[in-house]
C-alpha positions as a printed NumPy array, in Angstrom:
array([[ -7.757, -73.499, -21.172],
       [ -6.413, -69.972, -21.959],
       [ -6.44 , -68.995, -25.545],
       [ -4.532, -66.297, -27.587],
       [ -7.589, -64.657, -27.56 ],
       [ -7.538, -64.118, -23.859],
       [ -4.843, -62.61 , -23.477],
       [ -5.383, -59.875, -27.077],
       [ -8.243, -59.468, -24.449],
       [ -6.491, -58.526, -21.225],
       [ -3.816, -56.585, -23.123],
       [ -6.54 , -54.97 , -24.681],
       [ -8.621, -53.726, -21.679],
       [ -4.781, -52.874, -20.505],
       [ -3.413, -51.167, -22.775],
       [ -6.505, -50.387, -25.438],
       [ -5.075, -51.097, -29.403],
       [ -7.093, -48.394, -30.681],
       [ -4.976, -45.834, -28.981],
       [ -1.87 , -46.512, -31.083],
       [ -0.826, -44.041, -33.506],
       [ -2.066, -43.649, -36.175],
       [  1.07 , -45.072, -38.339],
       [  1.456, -48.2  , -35.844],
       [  0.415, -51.826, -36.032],
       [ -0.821, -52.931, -33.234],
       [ -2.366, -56.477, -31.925],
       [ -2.567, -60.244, -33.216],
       [ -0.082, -59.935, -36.226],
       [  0.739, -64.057, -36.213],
       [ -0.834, -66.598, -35.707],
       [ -4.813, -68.128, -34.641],
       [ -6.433, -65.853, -32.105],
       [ -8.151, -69.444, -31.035],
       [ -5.41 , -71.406, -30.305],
       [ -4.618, -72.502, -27.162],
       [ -1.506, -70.901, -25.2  ],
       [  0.321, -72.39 , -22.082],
       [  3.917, -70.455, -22.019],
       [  4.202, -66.867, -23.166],
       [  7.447, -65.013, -23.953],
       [  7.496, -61.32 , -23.492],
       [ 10.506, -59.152, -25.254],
       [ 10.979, -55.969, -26.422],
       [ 11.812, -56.902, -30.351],
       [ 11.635, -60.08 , -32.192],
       [ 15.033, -61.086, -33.192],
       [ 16.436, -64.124, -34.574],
       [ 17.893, -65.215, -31.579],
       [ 15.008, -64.477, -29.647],
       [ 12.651, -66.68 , -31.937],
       [ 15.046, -69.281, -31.539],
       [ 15.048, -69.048, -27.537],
       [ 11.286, -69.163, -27.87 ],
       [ 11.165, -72.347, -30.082],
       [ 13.994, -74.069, -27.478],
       [ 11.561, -72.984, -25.08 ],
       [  8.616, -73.907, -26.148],
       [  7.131, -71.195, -26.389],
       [  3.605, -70.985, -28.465],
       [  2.65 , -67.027, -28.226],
       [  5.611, -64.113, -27.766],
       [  4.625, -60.798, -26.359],
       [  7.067, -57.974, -28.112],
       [  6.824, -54.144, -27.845],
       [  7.873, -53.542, -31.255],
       [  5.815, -54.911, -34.075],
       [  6.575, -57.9  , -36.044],
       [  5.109, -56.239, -38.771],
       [  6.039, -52.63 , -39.411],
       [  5.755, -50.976, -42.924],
       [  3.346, -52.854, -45.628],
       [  5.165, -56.044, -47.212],
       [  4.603, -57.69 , -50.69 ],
       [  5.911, -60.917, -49.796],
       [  6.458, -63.226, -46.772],
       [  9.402, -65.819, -47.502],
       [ 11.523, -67.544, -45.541],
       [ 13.554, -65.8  , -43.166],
       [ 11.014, -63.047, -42.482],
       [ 10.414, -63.001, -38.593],
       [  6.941, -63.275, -39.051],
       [  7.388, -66.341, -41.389],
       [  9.237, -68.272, -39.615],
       [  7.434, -67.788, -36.274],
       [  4.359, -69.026, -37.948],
       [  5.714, -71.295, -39.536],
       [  7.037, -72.866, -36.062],
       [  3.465, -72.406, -34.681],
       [  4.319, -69.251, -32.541],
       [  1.783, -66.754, -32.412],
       [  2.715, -62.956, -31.902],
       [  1.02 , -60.041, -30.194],
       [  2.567, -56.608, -30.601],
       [  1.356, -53.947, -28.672],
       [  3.368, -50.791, -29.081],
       [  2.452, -47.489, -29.498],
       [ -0.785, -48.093, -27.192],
       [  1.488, -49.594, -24.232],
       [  3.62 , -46.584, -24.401],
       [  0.574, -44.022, -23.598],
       [ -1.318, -46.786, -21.016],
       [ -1.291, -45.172, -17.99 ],
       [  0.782, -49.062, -16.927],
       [  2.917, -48.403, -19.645],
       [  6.41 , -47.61 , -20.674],
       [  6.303, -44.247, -19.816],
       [  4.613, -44.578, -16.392],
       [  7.403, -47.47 , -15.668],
       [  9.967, -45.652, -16.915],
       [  8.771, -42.619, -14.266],
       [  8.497, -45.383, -11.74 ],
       [ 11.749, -46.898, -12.167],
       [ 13.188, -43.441, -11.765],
       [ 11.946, -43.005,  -8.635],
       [  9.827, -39.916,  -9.271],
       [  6.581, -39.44 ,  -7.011],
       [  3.   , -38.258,  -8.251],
       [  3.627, -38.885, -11.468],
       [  1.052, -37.201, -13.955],
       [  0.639, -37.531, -17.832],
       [  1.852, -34.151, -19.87 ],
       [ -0.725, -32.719, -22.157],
       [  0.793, -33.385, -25.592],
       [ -0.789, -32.668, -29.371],
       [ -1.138, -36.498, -29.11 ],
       [ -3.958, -38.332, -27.44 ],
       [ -3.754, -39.871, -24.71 ],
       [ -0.051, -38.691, -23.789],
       [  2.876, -40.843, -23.859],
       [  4.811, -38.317, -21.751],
       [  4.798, -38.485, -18.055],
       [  6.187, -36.219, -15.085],
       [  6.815, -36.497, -11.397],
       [  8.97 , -35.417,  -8.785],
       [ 12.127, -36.359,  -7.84 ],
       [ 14.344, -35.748,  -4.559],
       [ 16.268, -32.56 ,  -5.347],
       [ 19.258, -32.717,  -7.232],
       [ 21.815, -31.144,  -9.578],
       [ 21.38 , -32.185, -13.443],
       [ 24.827, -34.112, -13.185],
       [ 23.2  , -36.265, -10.174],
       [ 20.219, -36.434, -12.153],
       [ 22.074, -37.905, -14.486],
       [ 24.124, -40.729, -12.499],
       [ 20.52 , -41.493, -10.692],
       [ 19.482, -42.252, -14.534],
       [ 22.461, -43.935, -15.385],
       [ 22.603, -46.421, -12.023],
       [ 18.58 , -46.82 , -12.342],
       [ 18.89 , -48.001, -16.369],
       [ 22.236, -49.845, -16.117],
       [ 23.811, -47.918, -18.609],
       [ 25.574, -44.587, -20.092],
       [ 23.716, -41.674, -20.87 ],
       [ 24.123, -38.272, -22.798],
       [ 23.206, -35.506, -20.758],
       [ 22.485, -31.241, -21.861],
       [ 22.888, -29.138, -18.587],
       [ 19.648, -27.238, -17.826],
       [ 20.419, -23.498, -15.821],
       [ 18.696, -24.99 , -12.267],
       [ 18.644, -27.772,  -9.979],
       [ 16.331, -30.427, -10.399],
       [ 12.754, -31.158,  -8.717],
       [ 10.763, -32.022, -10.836],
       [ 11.572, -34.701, -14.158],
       [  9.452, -35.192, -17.319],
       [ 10.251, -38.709, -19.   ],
       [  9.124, -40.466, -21.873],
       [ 10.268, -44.204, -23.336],
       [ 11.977, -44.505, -26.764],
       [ 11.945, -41.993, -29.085],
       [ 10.499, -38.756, -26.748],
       [ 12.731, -36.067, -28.378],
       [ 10.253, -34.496, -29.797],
       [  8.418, -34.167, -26.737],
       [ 10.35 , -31.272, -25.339],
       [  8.589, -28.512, -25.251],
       [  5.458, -30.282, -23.549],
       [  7.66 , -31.314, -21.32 ],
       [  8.838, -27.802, -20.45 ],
       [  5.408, -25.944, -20.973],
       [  4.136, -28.414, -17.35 ],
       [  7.295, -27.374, -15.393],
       [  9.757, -29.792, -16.224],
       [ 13.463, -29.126, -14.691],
       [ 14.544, -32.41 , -16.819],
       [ 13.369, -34.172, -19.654],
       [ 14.752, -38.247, -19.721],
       [ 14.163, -39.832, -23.021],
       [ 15.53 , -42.688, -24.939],
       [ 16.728, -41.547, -28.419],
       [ 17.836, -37.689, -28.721],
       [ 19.068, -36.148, -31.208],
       [ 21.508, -33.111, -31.764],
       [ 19.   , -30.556, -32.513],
       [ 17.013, -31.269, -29.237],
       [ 20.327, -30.878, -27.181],
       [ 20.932, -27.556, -28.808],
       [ 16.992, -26.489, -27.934],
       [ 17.354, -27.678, -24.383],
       [ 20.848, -25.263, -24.288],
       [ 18.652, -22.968, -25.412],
       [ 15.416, -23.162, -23.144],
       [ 17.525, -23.937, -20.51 ],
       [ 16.143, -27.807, -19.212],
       [ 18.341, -30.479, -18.77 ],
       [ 17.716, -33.182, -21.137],
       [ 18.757, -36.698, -20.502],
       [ 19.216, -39.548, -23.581],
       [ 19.109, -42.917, -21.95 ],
       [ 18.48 , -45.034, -25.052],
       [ 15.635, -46.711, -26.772],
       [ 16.197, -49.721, -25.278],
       [ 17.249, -48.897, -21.792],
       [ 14.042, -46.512, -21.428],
       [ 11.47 , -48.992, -22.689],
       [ 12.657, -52.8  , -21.571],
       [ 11.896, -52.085, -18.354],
       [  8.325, -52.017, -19.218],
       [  8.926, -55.81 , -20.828],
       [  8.647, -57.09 , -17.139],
       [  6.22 , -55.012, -15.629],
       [  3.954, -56.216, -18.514],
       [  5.061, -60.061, -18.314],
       [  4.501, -59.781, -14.781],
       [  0.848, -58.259, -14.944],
       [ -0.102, -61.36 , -17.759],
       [  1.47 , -63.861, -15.032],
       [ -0.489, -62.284, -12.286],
       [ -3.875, -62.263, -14.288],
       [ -3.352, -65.882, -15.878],
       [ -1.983, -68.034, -13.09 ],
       [ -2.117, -71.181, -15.388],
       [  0.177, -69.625, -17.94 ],
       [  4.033, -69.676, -17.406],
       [  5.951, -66.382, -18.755],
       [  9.57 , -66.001, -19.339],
       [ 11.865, -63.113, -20.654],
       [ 13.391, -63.954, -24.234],
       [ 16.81 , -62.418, -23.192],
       [ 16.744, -59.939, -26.285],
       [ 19.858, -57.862, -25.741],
       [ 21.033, -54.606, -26.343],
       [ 22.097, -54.268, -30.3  ],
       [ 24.009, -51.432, -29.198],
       [ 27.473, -51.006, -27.411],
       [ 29.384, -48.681, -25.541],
       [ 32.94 , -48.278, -27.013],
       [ 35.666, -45.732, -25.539],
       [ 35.6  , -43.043, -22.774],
       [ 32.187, -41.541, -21.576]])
């Protein structure tokens, strides 16, 4: 009999809680770390639809990236996520900040699903580091580009560097920040989910192409990679993707 407990375990020894940031919330934030679990859904956020999907499912503990549970709340009514999944006796783990730095985590899939080779974490002010870089076959930033674009299965916003590409720095989500790190351990290109105006203008700048691929298209691929490491470790339990889709679309000429 596997318990919720089990797996806070295995995700634990995975992808260890007390590495999130500071600011995060991390870990069992629904339901009875004792109760017994036999189908686990794994998604990136916890959406209404999603929940829904779970409960057709029968699904009794969801996996998500990003917490349940954010900022601090002073009530919990109906139509709160969290309320009505425990209220439907579905227990939730979030594990977010501390999968994005495991060296299994969204970055290191991200770099993986690429296609880069010997990928290494980048020193950043943060410990551990949830920036990772490798090396890629060599390329212009345009190809670059359309190899991130065919890889993620979607559009991306792209800053031309001033050289070819060999080597590619990558982070899941919001990186943007991350830029500098990324340049200071050799980076040609930096591939990141959200980016904002002022980092394109500092790549101009420095001179290293930057890549925005989106939040969601740099971090769901990590959604399988982790269902598929809790299915491998728990043979008894079945897993299934929630089908959580993009919130954003792509309207008018690229």
């Amino acid at each position: 009999m596997i318990k919720v407990k089990n797996i806070l375990e295995y995700l634990n020894t995975m992808a260890p809680f007390d590495n999130k940031c500071e600011w995060d919330n991390c870990g069992l934030l629904v339901g009875d770390c004792e109760a017994e679990t036999n189908k686990i859904g794994f998604t990136l956020d916890l959406t209404p639809a999603v929940l829904e999907n779970a409960k057709k499912n029968g699904v009794d503990l969801i996996v998500t990236h990003h917490p349940v549970i954010f900022k601090a709340q002073k009530n919990f009514l109906k139509g709160n996520l969290a309320f009505e999944a425990a209220k439907a006796g579905i227990n939730v783990i979030s594990s977010h900040t501390c999968y994005d730095c495991a060296k299994c985590g969204v970055s290191d899939v991200l770099a993986q699903t690429l296609g880069l080779e010997d990928i290494t974490e980048v020193e950043t002010e943060e410990k551990p580091s949830c920036v990772r870089i490798g090396l890629c076959a060599k390329c212009t930033p345009m190809q670059l580009a359309e190899t991130v674009a065919d890889k993620l299965g979607t559009t991306v916003r792209l800053a031309k560097g001033k050289r070819n590409i060999g080597k590619v720095a990558v982070c899941g989500g919001s990186g943007g920040d991350f830029i500098l790190d990324a340049v200071k351990a050799g980076a040609d290109a930096y591939v990141t989910g959200d980016v904002s105006h002022h980092h394109f203008l500092l790549a101009e700048q420095i001179g290293i192409t930057i890549i925005g691929a989106g939040h969601y298209e740099t971090e769901n691929p990590a959604v399988f990679s982790l269902m598929n490491k809790v299915c491998a470790e728990f043979s008894e339990i079945i897993g299934i993707y929630l089908g959580e889709e993009n919130p954003v679309e792509f309207i008018g000429k690229k």
